[in-house]
Coordinates of C-alpha atoms and ligand atoms in Angstrom, one line a residue:
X1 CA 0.0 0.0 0.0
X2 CA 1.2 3.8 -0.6
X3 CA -0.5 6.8 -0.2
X4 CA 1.0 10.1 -1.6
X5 CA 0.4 13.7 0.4
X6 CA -1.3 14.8 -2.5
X7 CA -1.4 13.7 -6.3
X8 CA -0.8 16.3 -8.8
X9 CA -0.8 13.9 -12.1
X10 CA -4.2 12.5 -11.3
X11 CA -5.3 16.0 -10.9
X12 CA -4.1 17.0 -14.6
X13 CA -5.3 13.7 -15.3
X14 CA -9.0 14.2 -14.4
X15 CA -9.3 17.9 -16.5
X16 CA -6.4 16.7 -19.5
X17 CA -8.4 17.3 -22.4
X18 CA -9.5 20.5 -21.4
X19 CA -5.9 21.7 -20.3
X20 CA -4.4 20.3 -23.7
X21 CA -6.9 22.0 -25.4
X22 CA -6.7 25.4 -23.6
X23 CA -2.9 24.8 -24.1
X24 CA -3.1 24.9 -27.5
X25 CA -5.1 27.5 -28.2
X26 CA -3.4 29.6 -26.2
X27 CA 0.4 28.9 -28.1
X28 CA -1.9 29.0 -31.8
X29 CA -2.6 32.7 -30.7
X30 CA -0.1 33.6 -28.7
X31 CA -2.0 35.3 -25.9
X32 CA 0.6 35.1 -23.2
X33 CA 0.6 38.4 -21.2
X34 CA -2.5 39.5 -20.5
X35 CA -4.8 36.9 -22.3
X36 CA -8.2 36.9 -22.5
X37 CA -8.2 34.0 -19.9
X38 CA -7.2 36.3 -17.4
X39 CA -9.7 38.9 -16.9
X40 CA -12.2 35.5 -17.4
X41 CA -10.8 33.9 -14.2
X42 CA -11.0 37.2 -12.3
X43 CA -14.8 37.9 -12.9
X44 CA -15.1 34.6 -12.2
X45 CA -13.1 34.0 -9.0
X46 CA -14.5 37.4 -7.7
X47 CA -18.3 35.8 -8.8
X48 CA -17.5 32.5 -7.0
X49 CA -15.8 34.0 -3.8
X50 CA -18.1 36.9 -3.8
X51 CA -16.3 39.9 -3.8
X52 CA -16.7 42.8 -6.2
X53 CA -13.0 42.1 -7.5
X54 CA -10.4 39.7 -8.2
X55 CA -6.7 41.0 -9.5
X56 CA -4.6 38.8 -10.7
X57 CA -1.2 38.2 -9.6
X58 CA 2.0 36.3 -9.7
X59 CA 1.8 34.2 -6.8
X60 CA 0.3 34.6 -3.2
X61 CA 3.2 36.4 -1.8
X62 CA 2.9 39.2 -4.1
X63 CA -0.7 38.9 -3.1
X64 CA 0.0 40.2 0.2
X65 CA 2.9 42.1 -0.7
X66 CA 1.0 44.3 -3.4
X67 CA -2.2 44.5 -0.9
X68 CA -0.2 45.2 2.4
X69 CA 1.8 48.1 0.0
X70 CA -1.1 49.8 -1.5
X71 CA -2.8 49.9 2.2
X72 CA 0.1 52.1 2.9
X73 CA 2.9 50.3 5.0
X74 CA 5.8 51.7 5.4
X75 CA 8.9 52.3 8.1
X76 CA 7.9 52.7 11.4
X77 CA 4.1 50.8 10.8
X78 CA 3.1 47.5 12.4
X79 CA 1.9 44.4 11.0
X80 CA 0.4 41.7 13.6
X81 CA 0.9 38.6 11.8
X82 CA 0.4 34.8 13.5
X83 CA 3.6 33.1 14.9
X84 CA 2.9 30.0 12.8
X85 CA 2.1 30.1 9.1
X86 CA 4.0 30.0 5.9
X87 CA 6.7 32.9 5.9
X88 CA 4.9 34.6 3.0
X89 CA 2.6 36.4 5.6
X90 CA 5.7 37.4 7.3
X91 CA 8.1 38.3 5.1
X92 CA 5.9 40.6 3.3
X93 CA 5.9 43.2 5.6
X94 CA 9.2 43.6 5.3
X95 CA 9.4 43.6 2.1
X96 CA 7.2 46.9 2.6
X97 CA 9.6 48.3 5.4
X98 CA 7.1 47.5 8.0
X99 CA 7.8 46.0 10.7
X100 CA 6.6 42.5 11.4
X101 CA 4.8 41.9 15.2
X102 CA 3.9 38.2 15.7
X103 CA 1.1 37.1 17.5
X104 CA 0.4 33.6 19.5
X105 CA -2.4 30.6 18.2
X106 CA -4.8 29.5 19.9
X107 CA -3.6 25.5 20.5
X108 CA -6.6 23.8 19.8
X109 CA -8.2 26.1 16.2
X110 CA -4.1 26.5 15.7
X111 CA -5.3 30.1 14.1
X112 CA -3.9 33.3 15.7
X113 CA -5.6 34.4 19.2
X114 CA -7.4 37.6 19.3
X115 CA -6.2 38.0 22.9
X116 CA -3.0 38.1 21.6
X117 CA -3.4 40.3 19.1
X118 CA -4.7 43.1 21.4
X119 CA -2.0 42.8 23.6
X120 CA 0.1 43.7 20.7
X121 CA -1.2 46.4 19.4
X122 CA 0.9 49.8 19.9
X123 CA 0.3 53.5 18.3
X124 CA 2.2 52.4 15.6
X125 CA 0.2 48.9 14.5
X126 CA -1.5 49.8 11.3
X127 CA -3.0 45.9 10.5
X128 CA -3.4 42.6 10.8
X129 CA -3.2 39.8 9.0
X130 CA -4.9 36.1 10.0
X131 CA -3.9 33.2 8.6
X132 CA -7.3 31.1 8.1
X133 CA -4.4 27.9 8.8
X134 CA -5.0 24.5 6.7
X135 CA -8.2 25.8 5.6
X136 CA -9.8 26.7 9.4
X137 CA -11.3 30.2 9.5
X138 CA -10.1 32.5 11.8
X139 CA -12.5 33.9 15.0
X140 CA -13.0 36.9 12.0
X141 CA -15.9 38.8 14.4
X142 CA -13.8 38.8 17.5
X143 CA -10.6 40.2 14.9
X144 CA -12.7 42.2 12.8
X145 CA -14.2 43.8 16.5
X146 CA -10.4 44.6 17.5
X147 CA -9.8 46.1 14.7
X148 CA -12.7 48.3 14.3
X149 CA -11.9 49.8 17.9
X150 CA -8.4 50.4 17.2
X151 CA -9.3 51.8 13.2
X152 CA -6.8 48.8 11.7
X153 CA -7.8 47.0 8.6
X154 CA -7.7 43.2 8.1
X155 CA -6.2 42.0 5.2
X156 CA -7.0 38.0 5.1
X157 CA -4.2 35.5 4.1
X158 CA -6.3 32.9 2.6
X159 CA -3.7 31.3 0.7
X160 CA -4.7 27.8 2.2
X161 CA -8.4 28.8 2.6
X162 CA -10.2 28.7 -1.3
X163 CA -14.2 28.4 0.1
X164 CA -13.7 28.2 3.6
X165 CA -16.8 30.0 4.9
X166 CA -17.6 31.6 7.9
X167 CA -20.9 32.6 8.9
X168 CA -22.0 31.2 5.5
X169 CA -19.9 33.7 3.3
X170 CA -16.5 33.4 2.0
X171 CA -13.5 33.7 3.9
X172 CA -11.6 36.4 1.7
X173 CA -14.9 38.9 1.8
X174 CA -14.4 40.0 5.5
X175 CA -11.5 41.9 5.7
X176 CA -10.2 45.3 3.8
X177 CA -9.0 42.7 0.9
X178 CA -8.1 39.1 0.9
X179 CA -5.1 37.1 -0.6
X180 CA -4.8 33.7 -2.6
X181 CA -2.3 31.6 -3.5
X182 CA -2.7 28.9 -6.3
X183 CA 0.3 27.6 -6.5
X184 CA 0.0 24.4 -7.7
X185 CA -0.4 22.1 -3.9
X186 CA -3.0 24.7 -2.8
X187 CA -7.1 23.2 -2.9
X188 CA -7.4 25.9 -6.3
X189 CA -3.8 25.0 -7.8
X190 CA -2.1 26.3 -11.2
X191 CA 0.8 24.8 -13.3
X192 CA 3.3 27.1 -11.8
X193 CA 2.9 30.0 -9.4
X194 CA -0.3 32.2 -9.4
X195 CA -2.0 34.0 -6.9
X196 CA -4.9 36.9 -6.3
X197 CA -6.2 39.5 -4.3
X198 CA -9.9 40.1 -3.5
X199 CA -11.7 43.2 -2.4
X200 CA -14.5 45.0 -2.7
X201 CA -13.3 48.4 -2.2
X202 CA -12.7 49.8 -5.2
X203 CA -9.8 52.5 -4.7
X204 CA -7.8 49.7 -3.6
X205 CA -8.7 47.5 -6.7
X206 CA -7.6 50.4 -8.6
X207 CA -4.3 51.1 -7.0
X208 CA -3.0 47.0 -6.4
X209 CA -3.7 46.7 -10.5
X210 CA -1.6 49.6 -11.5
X211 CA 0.9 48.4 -8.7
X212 CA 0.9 45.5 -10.0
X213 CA 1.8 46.6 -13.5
X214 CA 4.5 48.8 -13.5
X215 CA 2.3 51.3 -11.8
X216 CA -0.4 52.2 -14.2
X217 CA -3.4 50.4 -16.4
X218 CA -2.0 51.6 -20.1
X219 CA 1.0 51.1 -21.6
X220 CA 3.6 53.9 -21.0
X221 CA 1.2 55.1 -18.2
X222 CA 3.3 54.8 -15.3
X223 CA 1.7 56.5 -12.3
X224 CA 3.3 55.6 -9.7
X225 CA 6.7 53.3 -9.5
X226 CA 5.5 49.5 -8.7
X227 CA 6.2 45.9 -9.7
X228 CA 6.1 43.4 -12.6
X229 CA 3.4 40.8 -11.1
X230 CA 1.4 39.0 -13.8
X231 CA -1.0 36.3 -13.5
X232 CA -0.1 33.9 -16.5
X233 CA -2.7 33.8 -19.5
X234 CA -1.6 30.3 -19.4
X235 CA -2.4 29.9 -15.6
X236 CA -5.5 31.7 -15.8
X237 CA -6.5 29.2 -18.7
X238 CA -5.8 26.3 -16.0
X239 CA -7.5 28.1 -13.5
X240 CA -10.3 28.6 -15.5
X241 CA -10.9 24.8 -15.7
X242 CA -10.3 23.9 -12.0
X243 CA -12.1 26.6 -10.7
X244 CA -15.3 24.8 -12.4
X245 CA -14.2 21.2 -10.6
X246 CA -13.3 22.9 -6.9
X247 CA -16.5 22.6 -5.0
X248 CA -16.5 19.0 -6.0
X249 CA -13.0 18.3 -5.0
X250 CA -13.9 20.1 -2.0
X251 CA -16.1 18.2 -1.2
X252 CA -14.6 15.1 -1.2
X253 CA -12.1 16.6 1.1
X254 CA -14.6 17.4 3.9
X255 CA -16.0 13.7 3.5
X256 CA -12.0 12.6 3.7
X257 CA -11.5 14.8 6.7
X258 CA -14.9 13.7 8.4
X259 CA -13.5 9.9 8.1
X260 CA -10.4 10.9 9.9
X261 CA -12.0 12.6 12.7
X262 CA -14.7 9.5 13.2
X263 CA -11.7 7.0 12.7
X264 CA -9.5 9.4 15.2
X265 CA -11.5 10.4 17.9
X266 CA -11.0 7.8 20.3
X267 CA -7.2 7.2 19.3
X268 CA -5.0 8.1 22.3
X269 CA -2.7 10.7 22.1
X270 CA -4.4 12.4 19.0
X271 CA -5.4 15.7 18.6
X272 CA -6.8 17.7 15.7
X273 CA -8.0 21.1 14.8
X274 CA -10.8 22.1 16.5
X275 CA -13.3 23.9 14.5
X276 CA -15.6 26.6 15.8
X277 CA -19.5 26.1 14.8
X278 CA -19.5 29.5 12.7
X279 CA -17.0 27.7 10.0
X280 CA -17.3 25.1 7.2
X281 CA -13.7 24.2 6.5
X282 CA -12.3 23.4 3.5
X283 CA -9.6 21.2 4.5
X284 CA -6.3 22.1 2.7
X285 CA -4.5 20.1 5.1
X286 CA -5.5 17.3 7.6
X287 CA -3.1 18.1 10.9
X288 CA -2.8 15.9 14.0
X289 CA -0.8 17.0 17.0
X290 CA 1.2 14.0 18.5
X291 CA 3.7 14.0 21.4
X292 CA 5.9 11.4 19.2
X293 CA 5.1 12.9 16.3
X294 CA 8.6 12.2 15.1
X295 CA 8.2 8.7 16.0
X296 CA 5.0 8.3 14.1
X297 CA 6.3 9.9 11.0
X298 CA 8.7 7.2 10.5
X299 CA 6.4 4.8 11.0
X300 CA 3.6 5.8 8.8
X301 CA 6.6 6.5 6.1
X302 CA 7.8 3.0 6.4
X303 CA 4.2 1.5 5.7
X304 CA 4.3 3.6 3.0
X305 CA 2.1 6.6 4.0
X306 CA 3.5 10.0 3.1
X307 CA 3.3 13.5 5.5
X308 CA 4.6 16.2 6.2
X309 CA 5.6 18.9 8.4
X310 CA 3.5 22.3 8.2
X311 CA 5.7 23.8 9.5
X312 CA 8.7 22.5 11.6
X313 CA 9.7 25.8 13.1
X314 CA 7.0 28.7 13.8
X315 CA 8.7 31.9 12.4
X316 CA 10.0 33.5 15.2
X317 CA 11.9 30.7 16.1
X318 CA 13.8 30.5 12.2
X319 CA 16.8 31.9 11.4
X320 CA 15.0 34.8 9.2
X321 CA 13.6 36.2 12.6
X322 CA 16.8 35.8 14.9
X323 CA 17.0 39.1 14.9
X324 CA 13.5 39.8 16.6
X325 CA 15.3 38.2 19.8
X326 CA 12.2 35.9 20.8
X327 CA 12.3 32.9 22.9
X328 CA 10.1 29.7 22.9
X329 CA 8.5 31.4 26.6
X330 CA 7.2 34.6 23.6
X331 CA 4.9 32.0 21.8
X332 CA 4.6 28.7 23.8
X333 CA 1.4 27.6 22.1
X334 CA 3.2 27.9 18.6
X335 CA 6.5 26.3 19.7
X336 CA 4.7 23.4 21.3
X337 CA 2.4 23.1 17.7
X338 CA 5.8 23.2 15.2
X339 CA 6.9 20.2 18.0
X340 CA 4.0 18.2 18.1
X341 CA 2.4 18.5 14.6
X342 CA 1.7 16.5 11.5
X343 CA 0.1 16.7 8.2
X344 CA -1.7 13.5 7.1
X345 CA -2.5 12.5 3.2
X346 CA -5.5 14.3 1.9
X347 CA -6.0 15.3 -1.8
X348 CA -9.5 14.5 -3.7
X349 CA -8.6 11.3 -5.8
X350 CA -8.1 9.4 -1.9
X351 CA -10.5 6.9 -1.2
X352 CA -12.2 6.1 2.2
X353 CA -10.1 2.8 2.0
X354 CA -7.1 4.9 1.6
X355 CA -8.0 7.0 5.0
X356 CA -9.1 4.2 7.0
X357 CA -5.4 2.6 6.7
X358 CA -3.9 5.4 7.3
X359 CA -5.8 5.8 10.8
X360 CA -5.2 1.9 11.6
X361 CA -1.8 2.4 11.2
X362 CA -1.7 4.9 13.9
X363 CA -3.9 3.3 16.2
X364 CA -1.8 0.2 16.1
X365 CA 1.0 2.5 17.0
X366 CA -0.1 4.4 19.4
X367 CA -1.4 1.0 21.5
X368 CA 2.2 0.4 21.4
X369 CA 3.4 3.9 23.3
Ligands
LIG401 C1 1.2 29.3 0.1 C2 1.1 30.4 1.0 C3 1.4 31.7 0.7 C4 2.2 32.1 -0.5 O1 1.8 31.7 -1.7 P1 2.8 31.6 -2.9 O2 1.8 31.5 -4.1 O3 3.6 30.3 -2.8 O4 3.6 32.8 -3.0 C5 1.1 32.7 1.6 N1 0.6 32.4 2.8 C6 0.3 31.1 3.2 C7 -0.3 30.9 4.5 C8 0.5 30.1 2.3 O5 0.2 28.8 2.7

């Protein structure tokens, strides 16, 4: 028996004809900056997550970066991002000469604590940014309270959150603006790297497209200065097709992750995100916290069951962040999740079968500890 993370060839396999097709259309007419397949994904990402507008971008990064920039960081502004995520939430406010403030999880939604985030909030905090974390939405009223009193805006990293919904709506719709990555792992994945911002404000639309685009919307039009961060025709084309396929793959997700829980529950020494009643989680990843997590790696590995580690090291505690000067004591709940946690297979060609060996695997080894 082996059971891959995720499986990427079936996925090209289920919409091939309609990629090869798209393909070739696309080299017959050359439409490669700017295509027509572009502006056909945005209207219909913005339609499907319901928000007024979608701009495309390179990747989910420059999601945040080009959002974060046009929202006006700068030096001396503050950015309250979570302790554990993917450095992209991080990084970017940096790359806008902000200055990056992390913020604790909560242990058991493993999404960043609003308590936290209020007691870091200082005269100079501008935002925040949550993490909705392997597809879990964030406590958005309880942040998007905080913010209100304290006149912040909220930009959402949704990067590993395409149709999580909270309180019935999108995640993506609450917040000033809302970033996605769909780089090719993520539930909505290109060929290569992709990504998106949503909003519904339109001044910010306006500004993150010409930022975007060498800082203006016509050719030779430069406005301001800005970047060179494109959405591929040739992504946008893939897009295109999976975005019609995604609420059936997510779907089969939520039935995968449902098995796991029933299967889990009653396993000793297993824990898994806990999900409040306001969200409907779309299950990006499947992540179990285990005190011999290490241990059971190796053990589901040798029966031929792939995971991974999302992430090994919450961000204060890399290298990148040194100079920040935190210790373990700063963000105990995040340093005892990088310790303890571990991503199980989940992708939407798995069968039941396939998660019901999975979890007697680590049954039979957790009997054993
Ligand atoms: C994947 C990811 C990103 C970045 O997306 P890229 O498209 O790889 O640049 C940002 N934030 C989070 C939480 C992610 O998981």
């Amino acid at each position: 028996m082996k059971i891959s993370f995720n499986d990427l060839h079936l996925q090209y396999l289920e919409c091939k004809s309609e990629i090869d097709y798209a393909i070739e259309e696309l080299l017959r007419k050359s439409d490669y900056i700017r295509g027509e397949a572009v502006s056909r994904f945005e209207s219909a990402f913005s339609k499907a997550i319901g928000s007024n507008f979608a701009i495309g971008c390179g990747n989910g990064t420059d999601a945040l970066h080009i959002a974060m920039k046009m929202l006006g960081v700068r030096e001396g502004c503050e950015v309250i991002v979570p302790a554990h995520t993917w450095i992209s939430t991080a990084e970017t406010v940096s790359q806008t000469c902000g200055r990056v403030v992390f913020a604790d999880i909560d242990p058991e939604t493993m999404t960043i604590l609003p308590s936290e985030i209020e007691k870091k909030i200082t005269e100079k905090t501008v935002g925040i940014v949550p993490v909705h974390l392997y597809g879990n939405s964030c406590p958005l009223d309880e942040i998007l309270t905080i913010a209100s009193r304290h006149e912040l805006w909220v930009v959402e990293d949704c990067a590993q959150a395409h149709f999580t919904t909270y309180k019935n709506s999108n995640v993506g719709t609450f917040g000033i603006a809302g970033t996605f990555s769909f780089y090719p792992g993520k539930n909505l994945g290109a060929l290569g790297d992709a990504g998106a911002i949503v909003t519904n404000d339109k001044i910010l639309e306006n500004s993150c497209r010409m930022y975007a685009s060498h800082g203006g919307l016509k050719k030779n039009e430069h406005k301001i200065e800005g970047i060179n961060s494109r959405l591929d025709t040739l992504q946008a084309a893939v897009l295109n097709i999976k975005l019609s396929r995604i609420f059936g793959w997510t779907e089969k997700r939520k039935l995968l992750a449902k098995r796991y829980r029933d299967n889990l529950s009653s396993v000793n020494g297993i824990r898994f995100q806990k999900i409040e009643k306001d969200t409907d989680h779309s299950y990006h990843l499947f992540v179990i916290l285990c005190n011999y997590r290490d241990e059971l790696k190796s053990f589901l590995s040798d029966n031929g069951v792939e995971t991974n580690i999302n992430y090994p090291h919450s961000l204060p505690f890399t290298e990148a962040y040194k100079y920040l000067g935190h210790v373990s004591a700063d963000f105990p709940n995040a340093y005892h999740h990088a310790e303890t946690c571990l991503s199980l297979p989940l992708h939407q060609f798995m069968s039941i079968e396939d998660v019901d060996y999975c979890c007697g695997l680590i049954e039979d080894f957790t009997k054993k500890k």
